[in-house]
CSV table of C-alpha atoms in Angstrom, one decimal:
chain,number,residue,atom,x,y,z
A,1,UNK,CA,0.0,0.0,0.0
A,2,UNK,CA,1.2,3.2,-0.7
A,3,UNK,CA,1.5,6.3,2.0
A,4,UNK,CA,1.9,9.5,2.1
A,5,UNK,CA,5.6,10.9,3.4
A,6,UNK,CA,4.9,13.5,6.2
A,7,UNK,CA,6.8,16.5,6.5
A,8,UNK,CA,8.5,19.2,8.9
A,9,UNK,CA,7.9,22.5,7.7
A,10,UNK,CA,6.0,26.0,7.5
A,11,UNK,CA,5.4,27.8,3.7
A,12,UNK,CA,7.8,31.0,5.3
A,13,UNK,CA,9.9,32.2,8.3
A,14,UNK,CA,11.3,30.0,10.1
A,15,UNK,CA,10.9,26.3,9.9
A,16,UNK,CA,9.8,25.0,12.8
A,17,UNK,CA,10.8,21.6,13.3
A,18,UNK,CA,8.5,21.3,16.7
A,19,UNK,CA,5.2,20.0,14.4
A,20,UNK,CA,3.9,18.3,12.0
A,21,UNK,CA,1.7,20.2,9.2
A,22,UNK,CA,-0.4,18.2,6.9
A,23,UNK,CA,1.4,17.2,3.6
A,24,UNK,CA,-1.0,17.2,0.6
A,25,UNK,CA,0.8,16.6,-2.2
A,26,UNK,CA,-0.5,13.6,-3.9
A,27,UNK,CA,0.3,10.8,-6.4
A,28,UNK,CA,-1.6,12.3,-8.9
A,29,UNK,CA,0.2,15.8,-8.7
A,30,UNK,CA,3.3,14.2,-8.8
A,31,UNK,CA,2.7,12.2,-12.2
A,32,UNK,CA,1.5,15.3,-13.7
A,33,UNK,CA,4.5,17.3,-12.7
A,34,UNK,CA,6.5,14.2,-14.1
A,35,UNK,CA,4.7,14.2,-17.6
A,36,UNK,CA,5.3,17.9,-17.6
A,37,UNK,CA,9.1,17.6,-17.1
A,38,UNK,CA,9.5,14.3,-19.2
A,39,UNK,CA,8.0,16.6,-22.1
A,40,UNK,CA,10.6,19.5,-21.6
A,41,UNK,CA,13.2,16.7,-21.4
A,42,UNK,CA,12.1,16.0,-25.1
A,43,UNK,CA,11.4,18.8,-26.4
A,44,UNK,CA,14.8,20.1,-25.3
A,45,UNK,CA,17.1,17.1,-26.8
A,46,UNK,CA,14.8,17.3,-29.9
A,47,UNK,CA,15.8,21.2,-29.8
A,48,UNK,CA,19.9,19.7,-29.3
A,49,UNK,CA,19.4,17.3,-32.4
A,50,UNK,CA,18.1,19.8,-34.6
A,51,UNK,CA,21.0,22.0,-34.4
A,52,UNK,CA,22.6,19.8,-36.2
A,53,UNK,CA,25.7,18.6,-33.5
A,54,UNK,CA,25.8,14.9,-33.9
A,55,UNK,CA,27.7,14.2,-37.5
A,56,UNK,CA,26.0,11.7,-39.4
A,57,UNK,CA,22.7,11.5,-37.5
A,58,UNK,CA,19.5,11.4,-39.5
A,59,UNK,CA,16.9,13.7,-37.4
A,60,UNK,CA,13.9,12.8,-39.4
A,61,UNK,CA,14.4,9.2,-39.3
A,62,UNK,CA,15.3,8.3,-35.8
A,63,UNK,CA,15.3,11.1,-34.1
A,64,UNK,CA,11.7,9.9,-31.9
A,65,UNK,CA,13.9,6.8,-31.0
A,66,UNK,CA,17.0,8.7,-30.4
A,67,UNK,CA,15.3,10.8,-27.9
A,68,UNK,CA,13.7,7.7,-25.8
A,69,UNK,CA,16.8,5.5,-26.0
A,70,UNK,CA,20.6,7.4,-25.8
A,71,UNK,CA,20.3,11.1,-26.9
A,72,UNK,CA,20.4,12.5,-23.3
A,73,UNK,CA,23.9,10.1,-22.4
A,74,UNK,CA,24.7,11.3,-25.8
A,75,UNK,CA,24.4,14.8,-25.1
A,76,UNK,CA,26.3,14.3,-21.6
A,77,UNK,CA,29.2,13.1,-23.5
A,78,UNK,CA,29.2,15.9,-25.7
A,79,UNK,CA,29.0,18.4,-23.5
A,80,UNK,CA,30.7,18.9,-20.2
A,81,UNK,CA,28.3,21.3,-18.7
A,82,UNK,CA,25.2,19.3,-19.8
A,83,UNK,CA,23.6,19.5,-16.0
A,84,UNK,CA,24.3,23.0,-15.9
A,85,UNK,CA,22.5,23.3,-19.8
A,86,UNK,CA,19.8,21.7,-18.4
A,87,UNK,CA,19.3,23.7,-15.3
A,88,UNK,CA,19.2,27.0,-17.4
A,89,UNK,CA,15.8,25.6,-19.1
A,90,UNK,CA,13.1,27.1,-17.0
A,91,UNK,CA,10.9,24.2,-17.0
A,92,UNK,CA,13.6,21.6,-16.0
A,93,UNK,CA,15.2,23.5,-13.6
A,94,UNK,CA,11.6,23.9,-11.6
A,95,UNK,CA,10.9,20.5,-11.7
A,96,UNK,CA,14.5,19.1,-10.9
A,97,UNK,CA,14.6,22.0,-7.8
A,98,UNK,CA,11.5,21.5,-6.7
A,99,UNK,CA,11.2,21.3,-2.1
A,100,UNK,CA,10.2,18.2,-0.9
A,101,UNK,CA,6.5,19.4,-0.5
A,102,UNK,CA,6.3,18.6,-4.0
A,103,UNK,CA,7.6,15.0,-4.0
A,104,UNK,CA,5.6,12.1,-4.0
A,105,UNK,CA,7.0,9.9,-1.6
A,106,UNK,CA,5.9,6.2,-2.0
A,107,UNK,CA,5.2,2.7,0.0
A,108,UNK,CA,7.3,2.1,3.6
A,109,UNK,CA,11.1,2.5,1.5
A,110,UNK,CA,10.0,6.9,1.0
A,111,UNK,CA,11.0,6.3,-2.3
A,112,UNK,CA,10.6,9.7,-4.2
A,113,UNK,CA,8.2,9.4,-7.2
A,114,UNK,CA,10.9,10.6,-9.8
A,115,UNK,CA,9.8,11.3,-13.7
A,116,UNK,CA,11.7,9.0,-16.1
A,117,UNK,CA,14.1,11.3,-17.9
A,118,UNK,CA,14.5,13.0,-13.9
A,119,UNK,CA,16.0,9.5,-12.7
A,120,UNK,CA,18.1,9.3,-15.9
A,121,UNK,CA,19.5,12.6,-15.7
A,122,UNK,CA,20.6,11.8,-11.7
A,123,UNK,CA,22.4,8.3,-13.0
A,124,UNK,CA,23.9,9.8,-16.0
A,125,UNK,CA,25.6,12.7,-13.8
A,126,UNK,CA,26.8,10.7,-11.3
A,127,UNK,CA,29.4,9.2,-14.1
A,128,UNK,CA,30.4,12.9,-13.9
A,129,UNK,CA,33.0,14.8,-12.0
A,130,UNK,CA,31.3,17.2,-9.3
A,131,UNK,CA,27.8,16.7,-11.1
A,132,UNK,CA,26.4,14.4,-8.4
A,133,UNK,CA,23.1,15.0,-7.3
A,134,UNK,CA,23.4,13.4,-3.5
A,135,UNK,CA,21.2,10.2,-3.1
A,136,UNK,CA,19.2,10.6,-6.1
A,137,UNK,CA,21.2,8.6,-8.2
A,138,UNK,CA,21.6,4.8,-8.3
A,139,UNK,CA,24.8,3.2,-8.3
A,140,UNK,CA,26.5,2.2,-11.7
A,141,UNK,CA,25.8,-1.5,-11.5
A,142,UNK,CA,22.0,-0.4,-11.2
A,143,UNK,CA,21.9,1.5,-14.5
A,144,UNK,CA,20.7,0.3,-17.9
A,145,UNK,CA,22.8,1.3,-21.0
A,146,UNK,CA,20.3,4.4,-21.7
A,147,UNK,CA,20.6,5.8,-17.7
A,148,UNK,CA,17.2,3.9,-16.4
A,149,UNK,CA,17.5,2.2,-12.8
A,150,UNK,CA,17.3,-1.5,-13.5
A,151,UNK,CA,13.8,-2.5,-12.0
A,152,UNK,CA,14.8,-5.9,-10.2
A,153,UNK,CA,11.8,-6.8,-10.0
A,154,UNK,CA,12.0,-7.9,-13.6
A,155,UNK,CA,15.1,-10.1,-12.5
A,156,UNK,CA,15.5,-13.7,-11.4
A,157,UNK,CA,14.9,-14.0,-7.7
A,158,UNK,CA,18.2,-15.6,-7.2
A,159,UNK,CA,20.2,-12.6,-9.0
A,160,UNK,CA,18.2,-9.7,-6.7
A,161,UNK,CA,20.3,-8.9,-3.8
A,162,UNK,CA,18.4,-5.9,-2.1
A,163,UNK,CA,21.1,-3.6,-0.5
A,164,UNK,CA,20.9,-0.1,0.6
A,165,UNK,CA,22.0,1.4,-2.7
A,166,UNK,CA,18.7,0.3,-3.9
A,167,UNK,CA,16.9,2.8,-1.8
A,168,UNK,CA,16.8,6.8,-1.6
A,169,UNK,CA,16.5,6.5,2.4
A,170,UNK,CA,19.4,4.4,2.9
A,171,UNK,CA,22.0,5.1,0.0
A,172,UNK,CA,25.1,6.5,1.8
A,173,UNK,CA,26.5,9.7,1.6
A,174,UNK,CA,28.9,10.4,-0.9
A,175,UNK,CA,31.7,13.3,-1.2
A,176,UNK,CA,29.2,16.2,-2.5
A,177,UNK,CA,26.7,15.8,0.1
A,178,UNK,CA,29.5,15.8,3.0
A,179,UNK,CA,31.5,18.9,1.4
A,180,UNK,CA,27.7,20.7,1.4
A,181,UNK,CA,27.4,19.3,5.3
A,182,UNK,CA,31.1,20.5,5.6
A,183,UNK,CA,30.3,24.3,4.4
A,184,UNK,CA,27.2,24.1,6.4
A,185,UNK,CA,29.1,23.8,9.4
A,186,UNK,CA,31.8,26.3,8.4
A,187,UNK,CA,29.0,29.2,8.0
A,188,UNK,CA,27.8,28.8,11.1
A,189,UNK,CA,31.4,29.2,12.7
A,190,UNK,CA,31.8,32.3,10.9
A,191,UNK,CA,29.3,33.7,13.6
A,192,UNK,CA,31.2,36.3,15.9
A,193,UNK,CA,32.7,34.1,19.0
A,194,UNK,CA,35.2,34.9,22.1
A,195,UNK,CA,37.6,32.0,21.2
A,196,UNK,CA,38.2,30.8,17.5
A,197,UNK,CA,36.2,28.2,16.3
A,198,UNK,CA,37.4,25.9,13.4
A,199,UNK,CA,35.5,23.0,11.5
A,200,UNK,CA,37.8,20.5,9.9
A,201,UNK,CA,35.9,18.1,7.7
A,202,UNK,CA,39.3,17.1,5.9
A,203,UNK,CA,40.5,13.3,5.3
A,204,UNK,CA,39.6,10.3,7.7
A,205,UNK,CA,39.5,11.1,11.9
A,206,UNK,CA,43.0,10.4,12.3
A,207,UNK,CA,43.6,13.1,9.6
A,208,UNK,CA,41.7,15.4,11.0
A,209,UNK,CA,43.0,14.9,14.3
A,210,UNK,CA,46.7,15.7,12.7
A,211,UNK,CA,45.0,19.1,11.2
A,212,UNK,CA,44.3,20.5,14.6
A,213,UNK,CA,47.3,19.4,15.9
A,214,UNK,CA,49.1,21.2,13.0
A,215,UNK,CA,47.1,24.4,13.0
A,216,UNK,CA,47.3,25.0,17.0
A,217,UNK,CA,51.1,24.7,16.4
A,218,UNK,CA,51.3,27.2,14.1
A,219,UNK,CA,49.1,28.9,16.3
A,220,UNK,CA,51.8,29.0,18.4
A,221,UNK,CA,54.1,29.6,16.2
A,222,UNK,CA,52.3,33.1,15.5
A,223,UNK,CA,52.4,33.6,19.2
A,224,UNK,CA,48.8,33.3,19.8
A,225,UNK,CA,48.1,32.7,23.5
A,226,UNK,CA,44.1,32.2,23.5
A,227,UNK,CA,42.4,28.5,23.7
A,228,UNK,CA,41.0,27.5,20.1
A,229,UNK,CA,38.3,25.5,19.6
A,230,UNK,CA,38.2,22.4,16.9
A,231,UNK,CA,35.0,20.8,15.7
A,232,UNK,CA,35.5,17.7,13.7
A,233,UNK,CA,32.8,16.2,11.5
A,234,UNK,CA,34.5,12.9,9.7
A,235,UNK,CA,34.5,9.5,8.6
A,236,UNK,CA,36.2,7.1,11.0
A,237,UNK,CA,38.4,5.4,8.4
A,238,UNK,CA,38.7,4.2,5.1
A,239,UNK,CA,37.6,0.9,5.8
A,240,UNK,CA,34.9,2.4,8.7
A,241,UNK,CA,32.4,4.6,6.5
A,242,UNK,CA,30.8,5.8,9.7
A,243,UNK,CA,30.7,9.2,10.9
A,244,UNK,CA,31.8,10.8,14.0
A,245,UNK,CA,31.4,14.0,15.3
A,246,UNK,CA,34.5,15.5,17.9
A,247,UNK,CA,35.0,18.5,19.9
A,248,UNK,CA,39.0,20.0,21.0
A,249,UNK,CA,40.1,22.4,22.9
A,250,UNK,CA,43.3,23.4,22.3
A,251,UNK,CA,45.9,25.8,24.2
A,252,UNK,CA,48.5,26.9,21.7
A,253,UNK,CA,51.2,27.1,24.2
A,254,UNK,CA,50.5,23.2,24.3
A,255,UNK,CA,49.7,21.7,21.1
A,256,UNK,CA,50.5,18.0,22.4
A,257,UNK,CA,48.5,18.0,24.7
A,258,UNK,CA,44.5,18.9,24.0
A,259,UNK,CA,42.7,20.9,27.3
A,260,UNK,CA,39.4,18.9,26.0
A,261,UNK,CA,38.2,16.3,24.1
A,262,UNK,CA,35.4,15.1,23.7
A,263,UNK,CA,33.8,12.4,21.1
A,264,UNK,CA,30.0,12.0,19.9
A,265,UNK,CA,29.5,8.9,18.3
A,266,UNK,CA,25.6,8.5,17.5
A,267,UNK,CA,25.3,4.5,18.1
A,268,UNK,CA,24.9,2.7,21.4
A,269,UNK,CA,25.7,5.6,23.5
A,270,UNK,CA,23.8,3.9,26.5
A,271,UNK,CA,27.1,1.5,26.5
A,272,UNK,CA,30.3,2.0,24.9
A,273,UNK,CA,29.8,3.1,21.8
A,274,UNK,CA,31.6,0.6,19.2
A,275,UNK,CA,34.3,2.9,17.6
A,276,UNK,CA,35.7,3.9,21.2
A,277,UNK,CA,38.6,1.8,21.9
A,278,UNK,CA,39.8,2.9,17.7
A,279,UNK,CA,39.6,6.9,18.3
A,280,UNK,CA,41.5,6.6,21.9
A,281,UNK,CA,44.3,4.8,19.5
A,282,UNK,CA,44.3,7.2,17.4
A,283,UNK,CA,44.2,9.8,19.6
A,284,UNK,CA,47.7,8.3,21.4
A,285,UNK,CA,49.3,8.4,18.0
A,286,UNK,CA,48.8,11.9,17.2
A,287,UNK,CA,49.0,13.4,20.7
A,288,UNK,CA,51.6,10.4,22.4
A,289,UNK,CA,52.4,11.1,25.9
A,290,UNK,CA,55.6,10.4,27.3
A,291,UNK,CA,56.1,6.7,28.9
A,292,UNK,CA,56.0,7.8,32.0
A,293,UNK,CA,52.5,9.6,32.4
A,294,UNK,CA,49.0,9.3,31.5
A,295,UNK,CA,47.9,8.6,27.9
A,296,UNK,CA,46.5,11.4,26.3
A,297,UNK,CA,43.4,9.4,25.6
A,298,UNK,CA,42.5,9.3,29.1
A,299,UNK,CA,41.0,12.4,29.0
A,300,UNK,CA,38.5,11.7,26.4
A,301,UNK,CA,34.6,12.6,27.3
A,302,UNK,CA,31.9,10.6,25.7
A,303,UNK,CA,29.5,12.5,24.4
A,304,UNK,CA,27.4,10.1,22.4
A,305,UNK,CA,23.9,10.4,21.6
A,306,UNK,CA,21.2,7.6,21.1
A,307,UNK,CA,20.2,8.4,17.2
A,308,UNK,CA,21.0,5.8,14.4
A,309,UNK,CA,19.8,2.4,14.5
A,310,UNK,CA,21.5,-0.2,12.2
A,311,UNK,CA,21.1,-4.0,11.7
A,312,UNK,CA,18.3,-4.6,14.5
A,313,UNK,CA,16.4,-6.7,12.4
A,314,UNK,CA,14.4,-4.2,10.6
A,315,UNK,CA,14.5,-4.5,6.6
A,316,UNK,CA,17.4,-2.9,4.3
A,317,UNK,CA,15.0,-0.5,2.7
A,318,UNK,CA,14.3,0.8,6.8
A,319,UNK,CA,18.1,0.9,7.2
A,320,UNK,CA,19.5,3.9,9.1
A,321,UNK,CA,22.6,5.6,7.5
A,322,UNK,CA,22.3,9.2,8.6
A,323,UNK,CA,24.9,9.5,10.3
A,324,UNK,CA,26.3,12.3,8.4
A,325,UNK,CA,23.1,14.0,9.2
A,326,UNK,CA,23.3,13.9,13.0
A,327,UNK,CA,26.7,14.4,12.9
A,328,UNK,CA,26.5,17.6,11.1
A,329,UNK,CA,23.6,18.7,13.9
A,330,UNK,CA,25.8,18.4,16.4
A,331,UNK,CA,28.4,19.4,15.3
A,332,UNK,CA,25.8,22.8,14.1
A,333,UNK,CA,24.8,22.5,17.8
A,334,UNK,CA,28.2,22.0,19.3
A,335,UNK,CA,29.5,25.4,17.2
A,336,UNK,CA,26.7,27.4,18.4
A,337,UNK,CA,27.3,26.4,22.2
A,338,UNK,CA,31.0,27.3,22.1
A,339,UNK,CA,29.8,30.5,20.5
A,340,UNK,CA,27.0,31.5,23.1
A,341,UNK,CA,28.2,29.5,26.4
A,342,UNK,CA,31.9,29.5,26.1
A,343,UNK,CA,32.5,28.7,29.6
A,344,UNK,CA,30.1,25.6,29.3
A,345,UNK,CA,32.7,24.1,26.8
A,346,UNK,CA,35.5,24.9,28.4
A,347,UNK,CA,35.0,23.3,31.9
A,348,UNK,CA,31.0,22.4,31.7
A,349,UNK,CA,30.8,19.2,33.0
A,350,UNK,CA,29.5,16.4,29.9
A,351,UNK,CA,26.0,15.8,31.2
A,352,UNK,CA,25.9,19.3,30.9
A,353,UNK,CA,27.5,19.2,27.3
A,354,UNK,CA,25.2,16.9,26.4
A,355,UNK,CA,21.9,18.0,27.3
A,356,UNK,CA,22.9,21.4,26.1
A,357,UNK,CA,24.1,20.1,22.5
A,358,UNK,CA,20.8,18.1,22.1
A,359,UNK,CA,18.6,21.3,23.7
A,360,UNK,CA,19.5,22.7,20.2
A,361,UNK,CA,19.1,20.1,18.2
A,362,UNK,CA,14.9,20.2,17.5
A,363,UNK,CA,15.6,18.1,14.8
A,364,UNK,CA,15.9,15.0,16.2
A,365,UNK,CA,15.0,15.8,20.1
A,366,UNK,CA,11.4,16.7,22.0
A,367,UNK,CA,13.2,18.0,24.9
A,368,UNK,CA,17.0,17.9,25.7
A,369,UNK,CA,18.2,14.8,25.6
A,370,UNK,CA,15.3,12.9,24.8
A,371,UNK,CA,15.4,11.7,21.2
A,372,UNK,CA,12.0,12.3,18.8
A,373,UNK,CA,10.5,9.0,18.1
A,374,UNK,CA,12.1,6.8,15.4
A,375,UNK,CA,9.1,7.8,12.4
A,376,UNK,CA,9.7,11.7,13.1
A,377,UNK,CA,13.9,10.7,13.0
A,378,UNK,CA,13.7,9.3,10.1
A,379,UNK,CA,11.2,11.3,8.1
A,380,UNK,CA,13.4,14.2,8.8
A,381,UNK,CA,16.2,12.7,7.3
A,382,UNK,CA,14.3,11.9,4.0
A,383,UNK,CA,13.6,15.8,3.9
A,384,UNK,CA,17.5,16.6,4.7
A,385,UNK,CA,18.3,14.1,1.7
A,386,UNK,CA,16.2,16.0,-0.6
A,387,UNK,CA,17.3,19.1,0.8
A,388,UNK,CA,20.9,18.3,0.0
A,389,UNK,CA,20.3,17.2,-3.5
A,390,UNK,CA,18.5,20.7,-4.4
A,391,UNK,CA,21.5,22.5,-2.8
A,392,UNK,CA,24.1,20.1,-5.1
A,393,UNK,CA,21.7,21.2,-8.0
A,394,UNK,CA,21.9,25.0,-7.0
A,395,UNK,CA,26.2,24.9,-6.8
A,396,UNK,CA,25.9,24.1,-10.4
A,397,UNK,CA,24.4,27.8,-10.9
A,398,UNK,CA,26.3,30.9,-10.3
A,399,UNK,CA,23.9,33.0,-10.4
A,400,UNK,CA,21.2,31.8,-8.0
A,401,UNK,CA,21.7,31.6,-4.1
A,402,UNK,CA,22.4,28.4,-2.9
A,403,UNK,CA,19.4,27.0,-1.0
A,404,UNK,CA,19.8,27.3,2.9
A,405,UNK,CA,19.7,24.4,5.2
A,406,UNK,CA,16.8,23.5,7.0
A,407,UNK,CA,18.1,25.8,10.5
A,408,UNK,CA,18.3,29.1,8.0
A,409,UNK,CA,15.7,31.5,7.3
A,410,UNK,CA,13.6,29.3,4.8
A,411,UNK,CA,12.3,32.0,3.2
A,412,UNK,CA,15.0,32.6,1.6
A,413,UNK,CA,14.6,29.4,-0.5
A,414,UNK,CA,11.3,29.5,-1.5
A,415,UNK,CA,12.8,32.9,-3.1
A,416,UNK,CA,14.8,30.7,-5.2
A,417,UNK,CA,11.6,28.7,-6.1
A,418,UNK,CA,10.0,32.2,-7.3
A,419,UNK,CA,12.9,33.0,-9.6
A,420,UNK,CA,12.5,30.1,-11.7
A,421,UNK,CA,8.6,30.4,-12.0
């Protein structure tokens, strides 16, 4: 049976994430919208053949066949700015930038209810350099020779093996959705603060763990006495595609030797969560402590919180790989406290941490450190996929603003809605 997706939003202002408005757009609307945009899909590439650019093509023989089959991989390959061609027709670009209260969302997997030529266009500019439209696209072994997902249904049972790439909710996160979640977090730092605040979202943990090391001592270097804060949002390593979320406090006068540290992993926080005993390791190797006294690791604060659920039974398609999601809230939530409460981060005991970093985190929690329920969690996170993918679409245009995140005046996104109209 299929359902309607709810969503978390108001038509202006502010969003407030606090309630849940009725969602009406329906099935029907959605396969209009799609017939609309599969049209200007056509009538574009029709528009590209008839000028005459492929040598040797006969347009009033083939050209109806050309246009169903291989004419829009064809005109990727001919041109390397075919997303961006695409996004300066009007009618495409309203339909490919649409908000999530004009998706369809569809059966228990909140599968988007994409037009055809839409899906092909996602899959065709994956296979291109910074063209990737975040979780839109289906992976390469998925894709038919023209840029269509491969329906498995229409496969043998013994050659479907459902995985998460199948889905919309549970492909992972690839580099252009973290380098968005990455920038997010960098404008909010920008945010006048006591003590400098720095987001480093570069290589695996242990990387960035090197980076603050390196930066507080050329902090030092430049004579800089005051404490800086480092907020790292990271994979764990390349063979540990989980993300983790730290906080440092660093006094340039040591830069061995971190004042605080503290680590927020989002599974199993009720326990120790799984990655702990790997990021005290690597904490010792990039800050080692002399033989003789304490490790350096010994100082690390938990700061966990009980978000992602993984492998508990539930089906792939229900799968929870957020993680770079609630990573990127607290770190958003972790910035903003070391902004407003310095002296909360500095020697603020954890519980206090904690409940303070979820406190602004409405998100994913009711009340400070009481999560939403599980529906709400992840329903949010099928909006924040969309989301992502409309702000990937909008980097690919100079001239528009790129569309806020979900915490940012949305206002100013439906503006970019009202320019295309």
């Amino acid at each position: 049976m299929q359902t309607v997706f709810r969503i978390v939003s108001e038509p202006a202002g502010l969003i407030r994430l606090d309630q849940t408005p009725v969602y009406t757009y329906s099935q029907k609307q959605a396969e209009e919208a799609n017939l609309a945009f599969d049209l200007a899909v056509r009538t574009f590439l029709r528009n590209w053949i008839d000028q005459g650019t492929i040598s040797g093509f006969h347009a009033d023989t083939d050209a109806d066949a050309f246009i169903e089959q291989g004419a829009l991989r064809s005109f990727f390959q001919h041109h390397e700015d075919a997303l961006e061609q695409l996004l300066r027709n009007d009618a495409i670009a309203r339909h490919l930038l649409r908000s999530v209260h004009e998706v369809y969302f569809q059966n228990d997997a909140y599968e988007p209810l994409l037009a055809q030529f839409e899906r092909r266009i996602y899959n065709v500019a994956a296979h291109r350099e910074h063209r990737e439209v975040p979780f839109r696209y289906s992976p390469p072994s998925r894709q038919s020779d023209y840029g269509d997902t491969v329906d498995t249904s229409h496969l043998p049972a013994d050659q479907v093996r459902e995985d998460i790439g199948m889905y919309f909710g549970t492909r992972r996160s690839d580099t252009t959705a973290l380098t968005i979640l990455g920038d997010q977090l960098r404008r909010e730092a920008l945010a006048p603060a006591s003590l400098p605040i720095h987001v480093v979202t570069e290589g695996y943990m242990d990387e960035s763990l090197r980076a603050v090391r390196a930066a507080t001592e050329q902090a030092s270097l430049d004579d800089d006495d005051r404490l800086h804060i480092f907020i790292i949002q990271r994979r764990h390593a390349a063979d540990d595609r989980h993300l983790g979320a730290a906080l440092l406090v660093m006094n340039p006068q040591q830069p061995d030797r971190p004042c605080r540290l503290i680590f927020c992993d989002t599974l199993n926080p009720s326990g120790t969560p799984p990655w702990w005993d790997k990021f005290k390791h690597k904490v010792d190797v990039v800050f080692p402590a002399p033989a003789n006294e304490t490790p350096v690791s010994a100082r690390l604060e938990d700061g966990s919180v009980n978000l992602q659920r993984l492998h508990d039974g539930v089906p792939v398609r229900h799968q929870d790989i957020d993680c770079a999601f609630y990573t990127a809230s607290i770190g958003r939530a972790l910035i903003q406290l070391a902004q407003a409460e310095p002296e909360l981060i500095l020697s603020g005991s954890i519980e206090a941490v904690r409940e303070a970093m979820t406190a602004r985190m409405p998100e994913y929690f009711d009340q400070p450190g009481q999560p939403k329920v599980p529906v709400a969690v992840r329903e949010e996170n099928i909006a924040r996929r969309w989301d992502t993918g409309r702000e990937a679409l909008c980097r690919l245009l100079p001239a528009m603003i790129t569309v806020p995140t979900r915490f940012i005046d949305f206002a100013a996104a439906t503006a970019v809605s009202a320019e295309l109209a």
